[in-house]
Amino acid sequence: MKTQKISSAVIRRLPRYYRNLVDLSKEGVERISSRALGESMNLTASQIRQDLSCFGEFGQQGYGYNVESLRKEIADILGMSRGHTAVLLGAGKLGRALMENFQFNQIGFKLTAAFDINPELIGQQISGVTIYSVDELEQYLAGNPTSVGVLTVPRDTALSMAQRLVDSRVKGIWNFTNSELNFKDSSVIVENVHFADSLLTLSYLISEEP
């Protein structure tokens, strides 16, 4: 695999490639050209080839890409086979929805525990995941090194809870608190998720003059 600096735009397209290849594999498609793959993703064939060339040589001229082989290659690039683990902070409505409906295991993560301050929730299990008191967070992480902390706490506690994750040496934070978190002096990577951004983008597009 090449070691050149990869742009964030290319990295953020990789999950789209993976999703499309999963769908193609389920449909029984064995190989596909860069043109056909690009059409399914609203990208040009040259963009497909340029993106994939950042990571190595895939496909053959005149043959295209083997769908299942490329899916596995991209899964490996995305780190799906590295046994990532996650804990969730905040087992309220959003946290519970993620625990019940988001298939962490399908993208290479194992959700091992959840934490909350509500005594009525502590000790419960949701989708096989136990909810612990947030007071036990550091002790748990010390004994169970964790890749990612999923943050679904109220916005006013987002920074303090995120700092506890940083201090416990998680590698990344998946932040749903609607606040922008950034730990520049740390190696921790934060992915800030803002649901409104997508809807506002749609609002702009449907509001444009024809």
PDB file of C-alpha atoms in Angstrom:
ATOM      1  CA  MET A   1       0.000   0.000   0.000  1.00  0.00           C
ATOM      2  CA  LYS A   2       1.235   3.481  -0.803  1.00  0.00           C
ATOM      3  CA  THR A   3       2.198   5.770   2.068  1.00  0.00           C
ATOM      4  CA  GLN A   4       1.525   9.132   0.441  1.00  0.00           C
ATOM      5  CA  LYS A   5      -0.589  11.715   2.188  1.00  0.00           C
ATOM      6  CA  ILE A   6      -4.230  10.969   1.417  1.00  0.00           C
ATOM      7  CA  SER A   7      -6.679  13.865   1.175  1.00  0.00           C
ATOM      8  CA  SER A   8      -9.671  13.914   3.514  1.00  0.00           C
ATOM      9  CA  ALA A   9     -11.988  14.047   0.480  1.00  0.00           C
ATOM     10  CA  VAL A  10     -10.662  10.685  -0.738  1.00  0.00           C
ATOM     11  CA  ILE A  11     -10.874   9.168   2.757  1.00  0.00           C
ATOM     12  CA  ARG A  12     -14.497  10.271   3.111  1.00  0.00           C
ATOM     13  CA  ARG A  13     -15.361   8.646  -0.212  1.00  0.00           C
ATOM     14  CA  LEU A  14     -14.000   5.250   0.883  1.00  0.00           C
ATOM     15  CA  PRO A  15     -17.111   4.276   2.910  1.00  0.00           C
ATOM     16  CA  ARG A  16     -19.218   5.080  -0.165  1.00  0.00           C
ATOM     17  CA  TYR A  17     -17.078   2.733  -2.240  1.00  0.00           C
ATOM     18  CA  TYR A  18     -17.471   0.066   0.408  1.00  0.00           C
ATOM     19  CA  ARG A  19     -21.267   0.435   0.591  1.00  0.00           C
ATOM     20  CA  ASN A  20     -21.622   0.289  -3.199  1.00  0.00           C
ATOM     21  CA  LEU A  21     -19.397  -2.757  -3.456  1.00  0.00           C
ATOM     22  CA  VAL A  22     -21.366  -4.540  -0.707  1.00  0.00           C
ATOM     23  CA  ASP A  23     -24.580  -3.883  -2.663  1.00  0.00           C
ATOM     24  CA  LEU A  24     -23.013  -5.050  -5.925  1.00  0.00           C
ATOM     25  CA  SER A  25     -21.734  -8.224  -4.259  1.00  0.00           C
ATOM     26  CA  LYS A  26     -25.197  -8.964  -2.857  1.00  0.00           C
ATOM     27  CA  GLU A  27     -26.622  -8.527  -6.363  1.00  0.00           C
ATOM     28  CA  GLY A  28     -24.219 -11.139  -7.663  1.00  0.00           C
ATOM     29  CA  VAL A  29     -22.040  -8.753  -9.676  1.00  0.00           C
ATOM     30  CA  GLU A  30     -18.581 -10.277  -9.974  1.00  0.00           C
ATOM     31  CA  ARG A  31     -16.695  -7.512 -11.795  1.00  0.00           C
ATOM     32  CA  ILE A  32     -17.271  -3.911 -12.698  1.00  0.00           C
ATOM     33  CA  SER A  33     -15.526  -1.228 -14.718  1.00  0.00           C
ATOM     34  CA  SER A  34     -14.432   2.097 -13.257  1.00  0.00           C
ATOM     35  CA  ARG A  35     -16.988   3.736 -15.532  1.00  0.00           C
ATOM     36  CA  ALA A  36     -19.881   1.644 -14.245  1.00  0.00           C
ATOM     37  CA  LEU A  37     -18.769   2.037 -10.626  1.00  0.00           C
ATOM     38  CA  GLY A  38     -18.475   5.782 -11.143  1.00  0.00           C
ATOM     39  CA  GLU A  39     -21.964   5.989 -12.618  1.00  0.00           C
ATOM     40  CA  SER A  40     -23.416   4.228  -9.575  1.00  0.00           C
ATOM     41  CA  MET A  41     -21.708   6.769  -7.307  1.00  0.00           C
ATOM     42  CA  ASN A  42     -22.128   9.878  -9.468  1.00  0.00           C
ATOM     43  CA  LEU A  43     -18.353  10.074  -9.965  1.00  0.00           C
ATOM     44  CA  THR A  44     -16.241   9.968 -13.112  1.00  0.00           C
ATOM     45  CA  ALA A  45     -14.229   6.907 -14.071  1.00  0.00           C
ATOM     46  CA  SER A  46     -11.035   8.952 -13.792  1.00  0.00           C
ATOM     47  CA  GLN A  47     -11.967   9.991 -10.237  1.00  0.00           C
ATOM     48  CA  ILE A  48     -12.490   6.329  -9.312  1.00  0.00           C
ATOM     49  CA  ARG A  49      -9.097   5.357 -10.709  1.00  0.00           C
ATOM     50  CA  GLN A  50      -7.389   8.339  -9.099  1.00  0.00           C
ATOM     51  CA  ASP A  51      -8.911   7.635  -5.666  1.00  0.00           C
ATOM     52  CA  LEU A  52      -7.996   3.954  -5.692  1.00  0.00           C
ATOM     53  CA  SER A  53      -4.475   4.625  -6.971  1.00  0.00           C
ATOM     54  CA  CYS A  54      -3.774   6.390  -3.656  1.00  0.00           C
ATOM     55  CA  PHE A  55      -3.777   2.976  -1.985  1.00  0.00           C
ATOM     56  CA  GLY A  56      -2.275   0.705  -4.593  1.00  0.00           C
ATOM     57  CA  GLU A  57      -3.020  -0.969  -7.890  1.00  0.00           C
ATOM     58  CA  PHE A  58      -6.480  -2.488  -8.179  1.00  0.00           C
ATOM     59  CA  GLY A  59      -8.179  -3.938 -11.211  1.00  0.00           C
ATOM     60  CA  GLN A  60      -6.900  -4.741 -14.675  1.00  0.00           C
ATOM     61  CA  GLN A  61      -7.174  -2.819 -17.914  1.00  0.00           C
ATOM     62  CA  GLY A  62      -9.916  -4.322 -20.038  1.00  0.00           C
ATOM     63  CA  TYR A  63     -11.270  -6.323 -17.105  1.00  0.00           C
ATOM     64  CA  GLY A  64     -12.168  -3.775 -14.449  1.00  0.00           C
ATOM     65  CA  TYR A  65     -12.388  -4.610 -10.776  1.00  0.00           C
ATOM     66  CA  ASN A  66     -13.267  -7.853  -9.083  1.00  0.00           C
ATOM     67  CA  VAL A  67     -16.105  -6.652  -6.844  1.00  0.00           C
ATOM     68  CA  GLU A  68     -15.554  -8.941  -3.868  1.00  0.00           C
ATOM     69  CA  SER A  69     -11.778  -8.563  -3.967  1.00  0.00           C
ATOM     70  CA  LEU A  70     -12.026  -4.766  -4.082  1.00  0.00           C
ATOM     71  CA  ARG A  71     -14.588  -4.791  -1.262  1.00  0.00           C
ATOM     72  CA  LYS A  72     -12.164  -6.735   0.924  1.00  0.00           C
ATOM     73  CA  GLU A  73      -9.272  -4.424   0.021  1.00  0.00           C
ATOM     74  CA  ILE A  74     -11.266  -1.320   0.958  1.00  0.00           C
ATOM     75  CA  ALA A  75     -12.506  -2.969   4.158  1.00  0.00           C
ATOM     76  CA  ASP A  76      -8.868  -3.560   5.084  1.00  0.00           C
ATOM     77  CA  ILE A  77      -7.908   0.030   4.204  1.00  0.00           C
ATOM     78  CA  LEU A  78     -10.748   1.255   6.428  1.00  0.00           C
ATOM     79  CA  GLY A  79      -9.435  -0.835   9.309  1.00  0.00           C
ATOM     80  CA  MET A  80     -12.498  -3.041   9.538  1.00  0.00           C
ATOM     81  CA  SER A  81     -10.465  -6.126  10.389  1.00  0.00           C
ATOM     82  CA  ARG A  82      -8.450  -4.587  13.228  1.00  0.00           C
ATOM     83  CA  GLY A  83     -10.796  -5.504  16.066  1.00  0.00           C
ATOM     84  CA  HIS A  84     -11.782  -1.961  17.062  1.00  0.00           C
ATOM     85  CA  THR A  85     -13.780  -1.578  20.274  1.00  0.00           C
ATOM     86  CA  ALA A  86     -16.099   1.196  21.413  1.00  0.00           C
ATOM     87  CA  VAL A  87     -17.874   2.430  24.526  1.00  0.00           C
ATOM     88  CA  LEU A  88     -20.878   4.719  24.581  1.00  0.00           C
ATOM     89  CA  LEU A  89     -21.333   7.636  26.967  1.00  0.00           C
ATOM     90  CA  GLY A  90     -24.930   8.690  27.446  1.00  0.00           C
ATOM     91  CA  ALA A  91     -27.612   5.988  27.241  1.00  0.00           C
ATOM     92  CA  GLY A  92     -30.517   8.388  26.725  1.00  0.00           C
ATOM     93  CA  LYS A  93     -32.754   8.472  23.652  1.00  0.00           C
ATOM     94  CA  LEU A  94     -30.007   8.936  21.062  1.00  0.00           C
ATOM     95  CA  GLY A  95     -27.570   6.605  22.776  1.00  0.00           C
ATOM     96  CA  ARG A  96     -30.227   3.945  23.182  1.00  0.00           C
ATOM     97  CA  ALA A  97     -31.229   4.303  19.535  1.00  0.00           C
ATOM     98  CA  LEU A  98     -27.639   3.710  18.464  1.00  0.00           C
ATOM     99  CA  MET A  99     -27.301   0.715  20.753  1.00  0.00           C
ATOM    100  CA  GLU A 100     -30.521  -0.837  19.490  1.00  0.00           C
ATOM    101  CA  ASN A 101     -30.282  -0.049  15.799  1.00  0.00           C
ATOM    102  CA  PHE A 102     -26.716   0.673  14.689  1.00  0.00           C
ATOM    103  CA  GLN A 103     -24.851  -2.473  13.649  1.00  0.00           C
ATOM    104  CA  PHE A 104     -21.388  -1.694  15.026  1.00  0.00           C
ATOM    105  CA  ASN A 105     -20.210  -5.248  14.333  1.00  0.00           C
ATOM    106  CA  GLN A 106     -20.952  -4.964  10.616  1.00  0.00           C
ATOM    107  CA  ILE A 107     -18.285  -2.298  10.202  1.00  0.00           C
ATOM    108  CA  GLY A 108     -15.643  -3.893  12.369  1.00  0.00           C
ATOM    109  CA  PHE A 109     -16.446  -2.466  15.819  1.00  0.00           C
ATOM    110  CA  LYS A 110     -17.514  -4.169  19.027  1.00  0.00           C
ATOM    111  CA  LEU A 111     -19.551  -2.034  21.416  1.00  0.00           C
ATOM    112  CA  THR A 112     -18.408  -3.338  24.790  1.00  0.00           C
ATOM    113  CA  ALA A 113     -20.084  -1.043  27.354  1.00  0.00           C
ATOM    114  CA  ALA A 114     -22.220   2.031  27.913  1.00  0.00           C
ATOM    115  CA  PHE A 115     -22.125   4.621  30.704  1.00  0.00           C
ATOM    116  CA  ASP A 116     -24.732   6.940  32.173  1.00  0.00           C
ATOM    117  CA  ILE A 117     -25.511   8.995  35.278  1.00  0.00           C
ATOM    118  CA  ASN A 118     -29.127   7.820  35.596  1.00  0.00           C
ATOM    119  CA  PRO A 119     -29.291   5.227  38.418  1.00  0.00           C
ATOM    120  CA  GLU A 120     -32.404   3.703  36.829  1.00  0.00           C
ATOM    121  CA  LEU A 121     -30.374   2.734  33.756  1.00  0.00           C
ATOM    122  CA  ILE A 122     -27.289   1.394  35.515  1.00  0.00           C
ATOM    123  CA  GLY A 123     -27.124  -2.378  35.355  1.00  0.00           C
ATOM    124  CA  GLN A 124     -29.534  -2.649  32.447  1.00  0.00           C
ATOM    125  CA  GLN A 125     -28.548  -4.287  29.197  1.00  0.00           C
ATOM    126  CA  ILE A 126     -29.458  -2.973  25.759  1.00  0.00           C
ATOM    127  CA  SER A 127     -28.772  -5.275  22.820  1.00  0.00           C
ATOM    128  CA  GLY A 128     -26.472  -7.268  25.072  1.00  0.00           C
ATOM    129  CA  VAL A 129     -24.440  -4.227  26.182  1.00  0.00           C
ATOM    130  CA  THR A 130     -24.337  -3.437  29.913  1.00  0.00           C
ATOM    131  CA  ILE A 131     -24.835   0.132  31.149  1.00  0.00           C
ATOM    132  CA  TYR A 132     -22.435   1.170  33.927  1.00  0.00           C
ATOM    133  CA  SER A 133     -22.249   4.217  36.153  1.00  0.00           C
ATOM    134  CA  VAL A 134     -20.175   6.966  34.546  1.00  0.00           C
ATOM    135  CA  ASP A 135     -18.167   6.986  37.792  1.00  0.00           C
ATOM    136  CA  GLU A 136     -16.714   3.655  36.662  1.00  0.00           C
ATOM    137  CA  LEU A 137     -15.532   4.988  33.296  1.00  0.00           C
ATOM    138  CA  GLU A 138     -11.837   5.401  34.014  1.00  0.00           C
ATOM    139  CA  GLN A 139     -11.580   2.101  35.861  1.00  0.00           C
ATOM    140  CA  TYR A 140     -13.281   0.283  32.996  1.00  0.00           C
ATOM    141  CA  LEU A 141     -11.086   1.873  30.319  1.00  0.00           C
ATOM    142  CA  ALA A 142      -7.952   1.113  32.332  1.00  0.00           C
ATOM    143  CA  GLY A 143      -8.814  -2.570  32.245  1.00  0.00           C
ATOM    144  CA  ASN A 144     -10.337  -2.556  28.769  1.00  0.00           C
ATOM    145  CA  PRO A 145      -8.307  -0.461  26.315  1.00  0.00           C
ATOM    146  CA  THR A 146     -10.823   1.030  23.902  1.00  0.00           C
ATOM    147  CA  SER A 147     -10.489   2.380  20.381  1.00  0.00           C
ATOM    148  CA  VAL A 148     -13.403   4.831  20.273  1.00  0.00           C
ATOM    149  CA  GLY A 149     -15.718   6.639  22.641  1.00  0.00           C
ATOM    150  CA  VAL A 150     -19.206   7.356  21.293  1.00  0.00           C
ATOM    151  CA  LEU A 151     -20.426  10.606  22.839  1.00  0.00           C
ATOM    152  CA  THR A 152     -24.201  11.054  23.136  1.00  0.00           C
ATOM    153  CA  VAL A 153     -24.307  13.109  26.337  1.00  0.00           C
ATOM    154  CA  PRO A 154     -25.985  16.537  26.688  1.00  0.00           C
ATOM    155  CA  ARG A 155     -24.091  19.362  25.044  1.00  0.00           C
ATOM    156  CA  ASP A 156     -23.197  21.087  28.311  1.00  0.00           C
ATOM    157  CA  THR A 157     -21.244  18.045  29.476  1.00  0.00           C
ATOM    158  CA  ALA A 158     -19.688  17.205  26.110  1.00  0.00           C
ATOM    159  CA  LEU A 159     -16.271  18.766  26.707  1.00  0.00           C
ATOM    160  CA  SER A 160     -15.750  17.355  30.189  1.00  0.00           C
ATOM    161  CA  MET A 161     -16.806  13.859  29.151  1.00  0.00           C
ATOM    162  CA  ALA A 162     -14.664  14.010  26.031  1.00  0.00           C
ATOM    163  CA  GLN A 163     -11.685  15.074  28.131  1.00  0.00           C
ATOM    164  CA  ARG A 164     -12.147  12.011  30.320  1.00  0.00           C
ATOM    165  CA  LEU A 165     -11.987   9.858  27.192  1.00  0.00           C
ATOM    166  CA  VAL A 166      -8.860  11.660  26.033  1.00  0.00           C
ATOM    167  CA  ASP A 167      -7.230  11.227  29.442  1.00  0.00           C
ATOM    168  CA  SER A 168      -8.076   7.515  29.289  1.00  0.00           C
ATOM    169  CA  ARG A 169      -6.229   7.270  25.966  1.00  0.00           C
ATOM    170  CA  VAL A 170      -8.963   6.311  23.566  1.00  0.00           C
ATOM    171  CA  LYS A 171      -7.878   6.734  19.967  1.00  0.00           C
ATOM    172  CA  GLY A 172     -10.981   8.452  18.667  1.00  0.00           C
ATOM    173  CA  ILE A 173     -14.261  10.110  19.638  1.00  0.00           C
ATOM    174  CA  TRP A 174     -17.485   9.839  17.644  1.00  0.00           C
ATOM    175  CA  ASN A 175     -19.233  12.991  18.811  1.00  0.00           C
ATOM    176  CA  PHE A 176     -23.024  13.371  18.550  1.00  0.00           C
ATOM    177  CA  THR A 177     -23.378  16.190  21.095  1.00  0.00           C
ATOM    178  CA  ASN A 178     -23.909  18.975  18.530  1.00  0.00           C
ATOM    179  CA  SER A 179     -20.812  20.768  19.815  1.00  0.00           C
ATOM    180  CA  GLU A 180     -17.556  21.046  17.927  1.00  0.00           C
ATOM    181  CA  LEU A 181     -14.781  19.246  19.776  1.00  0.00           C
ATOM    182  CA  ASN A 182     -11.127  19.394  18.794  1.00  0.00           C
ATOM    183  CA  PHE A 183      -8.147  18.273  20.850  1.00  0.00           C
ATOM    184  CA  LYS A 184      -5.261  19.721  18.873  1.00  0.00           C
ATOM    185  CA  ASP A 185      -2.689  18.928  21.547  1.00  0.00           C
ATOM    186  CA  SER A 186      -3.714  15.272  21.634  1.00  0.00           C
ATOM    187  CA  SER A 187      -3.395  12.331  19.275  1.00  0.00           C
ATOM    188  CA  VAL A 188      -7.119  11.626  19.708  1.00  0.00           C
ATOM    189  CA  ILE A 189      -9.124  12.001  16.489  1.00  0.00           C
ATOM    190  CA  VAL A 190     -12.601  13.516  16.797  1.00  0.00           C
ATOM    191  CA  GLU A 191     -15.345  12.955  14.251  1.00  0.00           C
ATOM    192  CA  ASN A 192     -18.022  15.585  14.925  1.00  0.00           C
ATOM    193  CA  VAL A 193     -21.461  14.553  13.677  1.00  0.00           C
ATOM    194  CA  HIS A 194     -24.036  17.302  13.095  1.00  0.00           C
ATOM    195  CA  PHE A 195     -27.366  15.987  11.848  1.00  0.00           C
ATOM    196  CA  ALA A 196     -28.539  19.495  10.967  1.00  0.00           C
ATOM    197  CA  ASP A 197     -25.687  20.012   8.490  1.00  0.00           C
ATOM    198  CA  SER A 198     -27.056  17.438   6.074  1.00  0.00           C
ATOM    199  CA  LEU A 199     -30.590  18.784   6.306  1.00  0.00           C
ATOM    200  CA  LEU A 200     -29.406  22.384   5.859  1.00  0.00           C
ATOM    201  CA  THR A 201     -27.451  21.345   2.780  1.00  0.00           C
ATOM    202  CA  LEU A 202     -30.654  19.840   1.426  1.00  0.00           C
ATOM    203  CA  SER A 203     -32.492  23.047   2.383  1.00  0.00           C
ATOM    204  CA  TYR A 204     -30.043  25.097   0.318  1.00  0.00           C
ATOM    205  CA  LEU A 205     -30.332  22.815  -2.693  1.00  0.00           C
ATOM    206  CA  ILE A 206     -34.143  22.823  -2.755  1.00  0.00           C
ATOM    207  CA  SER A 207     -34.211  26.578  -2.156  1.00  0.00           C
ATOM    208  CA  GLU A 208     -32.080  27.471  -5.169  1.00  0.00           C
ATOM    209  CA  GLU A 209     -33.735  29.320  -7.995  1.00  0.00           C
ATOM    210  CA  PRO A 210     -34.491  26.944 -10.884  1.00  0.00           C
TER     211      PRO A 210
END
